[in-house]
Short mmCIF file of C-alpha atoms and ligand atoms in Angstrom, two decimals:
data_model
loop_
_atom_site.label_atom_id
_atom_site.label_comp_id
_atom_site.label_asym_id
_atom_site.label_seq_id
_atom_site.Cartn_x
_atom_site.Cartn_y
_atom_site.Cartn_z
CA UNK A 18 70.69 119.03 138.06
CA UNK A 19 68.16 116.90 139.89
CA UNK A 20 64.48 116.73 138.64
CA UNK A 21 61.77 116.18 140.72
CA UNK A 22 57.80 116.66 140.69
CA UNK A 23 55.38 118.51 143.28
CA UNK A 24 52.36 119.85 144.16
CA UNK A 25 51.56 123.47 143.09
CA UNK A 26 51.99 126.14 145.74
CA UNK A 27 52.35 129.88 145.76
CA UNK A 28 56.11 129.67 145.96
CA UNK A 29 55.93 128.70 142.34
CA UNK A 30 53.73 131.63 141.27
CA UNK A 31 56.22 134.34 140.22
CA UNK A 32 58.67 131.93 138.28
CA UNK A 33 55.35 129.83 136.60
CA UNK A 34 54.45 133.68 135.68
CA UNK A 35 57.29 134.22 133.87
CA UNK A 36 57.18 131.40 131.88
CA UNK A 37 57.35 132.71 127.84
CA UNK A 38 57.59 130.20 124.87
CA UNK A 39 57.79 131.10 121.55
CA UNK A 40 54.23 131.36 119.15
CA UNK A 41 55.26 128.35 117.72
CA UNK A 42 55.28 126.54 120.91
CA UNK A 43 52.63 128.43 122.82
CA UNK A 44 49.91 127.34 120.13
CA UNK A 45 50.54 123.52 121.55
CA UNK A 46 49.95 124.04 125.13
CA UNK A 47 48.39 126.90 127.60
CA UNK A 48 51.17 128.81 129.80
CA UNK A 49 50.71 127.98 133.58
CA UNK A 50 49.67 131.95 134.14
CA UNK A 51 46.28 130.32 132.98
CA UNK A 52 45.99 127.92 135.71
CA UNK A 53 46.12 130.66 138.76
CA UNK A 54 42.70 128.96 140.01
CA UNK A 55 41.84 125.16 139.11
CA UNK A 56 38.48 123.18 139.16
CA UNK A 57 38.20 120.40 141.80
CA UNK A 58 39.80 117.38 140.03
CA UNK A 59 42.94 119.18 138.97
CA UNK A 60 46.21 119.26 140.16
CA UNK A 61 48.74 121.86 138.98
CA UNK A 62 52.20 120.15 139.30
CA UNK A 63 55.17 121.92 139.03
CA UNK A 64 58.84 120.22 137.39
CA UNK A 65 61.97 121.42 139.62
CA UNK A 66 65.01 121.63 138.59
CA UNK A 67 66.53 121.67 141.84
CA UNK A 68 64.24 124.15 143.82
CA UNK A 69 63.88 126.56 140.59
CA UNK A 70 60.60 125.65 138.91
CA UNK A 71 61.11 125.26 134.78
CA UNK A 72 58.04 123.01 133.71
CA UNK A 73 54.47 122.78 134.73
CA UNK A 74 51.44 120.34 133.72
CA UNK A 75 47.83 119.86 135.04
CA UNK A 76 46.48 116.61 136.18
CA UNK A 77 43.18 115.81 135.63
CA UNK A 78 40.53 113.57 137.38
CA UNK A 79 37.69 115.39 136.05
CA UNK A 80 34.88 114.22 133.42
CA UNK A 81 36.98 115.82 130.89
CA UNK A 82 39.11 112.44 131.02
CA UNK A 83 35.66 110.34 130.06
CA UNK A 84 35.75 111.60 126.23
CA UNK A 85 39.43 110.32 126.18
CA UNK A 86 39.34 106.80 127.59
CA UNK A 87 36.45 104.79 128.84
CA UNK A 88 38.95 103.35 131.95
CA UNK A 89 37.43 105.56 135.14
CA UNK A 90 40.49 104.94 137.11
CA UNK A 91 42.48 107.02 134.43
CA UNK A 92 43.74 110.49 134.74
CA UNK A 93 44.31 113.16 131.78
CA UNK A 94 48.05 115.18 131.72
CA UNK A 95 47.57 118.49 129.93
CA UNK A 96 49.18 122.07 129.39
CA UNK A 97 52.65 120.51 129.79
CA UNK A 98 55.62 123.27 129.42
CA UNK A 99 59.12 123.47 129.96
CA UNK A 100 60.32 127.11 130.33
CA UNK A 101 61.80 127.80 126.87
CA UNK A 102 64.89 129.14 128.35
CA UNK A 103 65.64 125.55 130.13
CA UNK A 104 64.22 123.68 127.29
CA UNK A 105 66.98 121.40 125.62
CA UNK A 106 68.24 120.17 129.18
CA UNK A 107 66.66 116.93 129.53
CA UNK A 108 64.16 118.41 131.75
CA UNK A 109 60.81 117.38 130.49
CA UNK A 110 62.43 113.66 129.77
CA UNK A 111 63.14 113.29 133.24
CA UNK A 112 59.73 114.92 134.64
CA UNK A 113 57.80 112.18 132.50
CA UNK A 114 59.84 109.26 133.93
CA UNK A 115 59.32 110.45 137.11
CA UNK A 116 55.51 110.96 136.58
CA UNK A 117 54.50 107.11 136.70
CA UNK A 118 56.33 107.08 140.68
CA UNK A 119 54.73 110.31 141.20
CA UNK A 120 51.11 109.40 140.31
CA UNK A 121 51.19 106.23 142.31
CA UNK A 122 52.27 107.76 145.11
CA UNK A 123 49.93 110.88 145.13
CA UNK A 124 47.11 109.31 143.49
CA UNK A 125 46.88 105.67 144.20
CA UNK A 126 43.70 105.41 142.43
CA UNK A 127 44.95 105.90 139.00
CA UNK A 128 46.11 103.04 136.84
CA UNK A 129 46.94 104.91 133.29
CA UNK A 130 48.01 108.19 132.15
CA UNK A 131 46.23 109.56 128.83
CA UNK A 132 46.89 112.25 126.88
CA UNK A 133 46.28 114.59 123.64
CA UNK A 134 49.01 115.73 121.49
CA UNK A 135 48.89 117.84 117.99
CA UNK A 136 49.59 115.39 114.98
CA UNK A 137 52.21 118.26 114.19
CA UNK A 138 53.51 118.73 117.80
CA UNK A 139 56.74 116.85 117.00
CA UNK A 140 59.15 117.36 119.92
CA UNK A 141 56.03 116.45 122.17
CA UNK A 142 55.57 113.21 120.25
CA UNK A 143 59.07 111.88 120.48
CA UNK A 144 59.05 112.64 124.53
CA UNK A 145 56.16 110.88 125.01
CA UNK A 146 57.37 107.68 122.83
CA UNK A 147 61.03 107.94 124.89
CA UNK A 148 59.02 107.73 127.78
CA UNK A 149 56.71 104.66 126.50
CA UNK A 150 53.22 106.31 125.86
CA UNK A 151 51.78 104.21 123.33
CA UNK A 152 48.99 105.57 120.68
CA UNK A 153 45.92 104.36 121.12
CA UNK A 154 44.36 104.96 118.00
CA UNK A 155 41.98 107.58 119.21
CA UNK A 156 41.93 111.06 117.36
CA UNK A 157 39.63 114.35 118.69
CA UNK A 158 39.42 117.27 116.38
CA UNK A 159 41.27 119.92 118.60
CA UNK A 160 41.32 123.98 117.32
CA UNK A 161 44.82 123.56 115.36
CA UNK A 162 44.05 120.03 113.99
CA UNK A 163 43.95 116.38 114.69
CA UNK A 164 45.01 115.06 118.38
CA UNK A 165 46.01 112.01 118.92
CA UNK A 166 45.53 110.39 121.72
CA UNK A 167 48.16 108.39 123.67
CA UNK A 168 48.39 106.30 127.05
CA UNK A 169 51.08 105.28 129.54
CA UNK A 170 49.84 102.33 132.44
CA UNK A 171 50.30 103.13 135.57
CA UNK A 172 51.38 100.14 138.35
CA UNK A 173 49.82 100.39 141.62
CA UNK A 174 51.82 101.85 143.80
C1 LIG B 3 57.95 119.48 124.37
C2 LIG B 3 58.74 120.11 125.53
C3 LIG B 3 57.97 119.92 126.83
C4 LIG B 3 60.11 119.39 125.61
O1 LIG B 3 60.81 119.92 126.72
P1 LIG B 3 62.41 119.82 126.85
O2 LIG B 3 62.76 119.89 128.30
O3 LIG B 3 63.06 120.80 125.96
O4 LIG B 3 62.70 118.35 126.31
P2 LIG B 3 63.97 117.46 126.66
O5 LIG B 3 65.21 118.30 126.62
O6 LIG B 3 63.71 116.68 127.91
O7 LIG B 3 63.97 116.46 125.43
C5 LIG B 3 63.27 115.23 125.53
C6 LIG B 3 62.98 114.67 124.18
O8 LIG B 3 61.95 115.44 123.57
C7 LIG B 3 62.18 115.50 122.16
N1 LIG B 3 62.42 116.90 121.81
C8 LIG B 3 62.55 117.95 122.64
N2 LIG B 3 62.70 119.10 121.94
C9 LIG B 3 62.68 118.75 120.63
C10 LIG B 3 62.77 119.46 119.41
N3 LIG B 3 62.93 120.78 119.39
N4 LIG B 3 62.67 118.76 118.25
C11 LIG B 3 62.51 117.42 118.24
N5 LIG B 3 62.42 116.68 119.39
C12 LIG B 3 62.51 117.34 120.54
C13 LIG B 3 63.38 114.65 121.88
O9 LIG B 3 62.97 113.32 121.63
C14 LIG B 3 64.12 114.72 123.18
O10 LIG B 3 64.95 113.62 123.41
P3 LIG B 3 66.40 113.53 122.68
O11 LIG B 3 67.07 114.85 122.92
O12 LIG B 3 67.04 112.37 123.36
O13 LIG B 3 66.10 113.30 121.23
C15 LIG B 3 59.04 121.63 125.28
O14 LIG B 3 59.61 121.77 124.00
C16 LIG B 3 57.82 122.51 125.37
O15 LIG B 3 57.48 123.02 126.45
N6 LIG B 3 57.14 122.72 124.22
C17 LIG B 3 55.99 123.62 124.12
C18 LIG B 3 54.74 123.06 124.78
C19 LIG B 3 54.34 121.70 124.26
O16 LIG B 3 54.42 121.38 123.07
N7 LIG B 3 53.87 120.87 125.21
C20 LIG B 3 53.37 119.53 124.91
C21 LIG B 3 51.89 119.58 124.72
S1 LIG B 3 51.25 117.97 124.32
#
């Protein structure tokens, strides 16, 4: 099945909708049913598989991103989710090897990619390490527990 990234639009709405993951999941991320209207500085973008949407994160070029890297040409990935029902696939592996093309290409500006996962968020730990986001030592207290911080460079595209 081929992968591939894109901007948000309301074709996506009723399958993003549907999205379910287990508690156990859900308490790591925020569904994309959350994300119906964004602030200016975030980008909703959607994983295909094919044209069926099964994944979802939120790019951020907001102030948020200043309490998790000093760099201002950084950009903060959040609320990442593969649809539990295609989870297992190789999907979100793929969608964060493709997001390094992707950002250069939509947002030339950026030159690194931080993030926040839970300290007990396993499966989200070993994806990001596959995909060579490095920890930077930084930890925020986050409502379930310790984040750690982690960040992938970005080459201009
Ligand atoms: C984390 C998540 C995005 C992975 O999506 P996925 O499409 O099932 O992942 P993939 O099939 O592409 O697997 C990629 C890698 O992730 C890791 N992984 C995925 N699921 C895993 C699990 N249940 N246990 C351990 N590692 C797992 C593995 O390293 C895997 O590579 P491998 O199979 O070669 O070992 C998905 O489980 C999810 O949506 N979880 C809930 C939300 C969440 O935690 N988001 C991250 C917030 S920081």
């Amino acid at each position: 099945m081929s992968i591939s990234l894109t901007h948000y639009s309301e074709q996506h709405l009723d399958a993003l909708n549907q999205f379910y993951l287990p508690e156990e999941q859900a308490k790591f991320t925020s569904l994309p049913h959350a994300f119906e209207t964004v602030d200016k500085g975030q980008y909703r973008i959607v994983i295909l598989a094919g044209n069926d949407a099964v994944g979802f994160f939120l790019l951020h070029e907001t102030e948020r991103v200043n309490s998790f890297t000093d760099n201002p040409n950084a950009m903060l990935l959040t609320s990442l989710s593969i649809n539990e029902k295609d989870q297992g696939k190789g999907y979100a592996l793929k969608a964060m090897q493709l997001l390094a093309g992707f950002v250069s290409s939509e947002f030339p500006d950026c030159n690194e990619m931080v993030l926040a996962v839970n300290h007990k968020n396993i499966a989200a730990q070993k994806l990001y390490s596959n995909v060579g986001f490095q920890d930077t030592g930084r930890r925020i207290d986050g409502p379930i527990g310790e984040q750690w911080i982690l960040n992938l460079p970005i080459a201009k595209g």
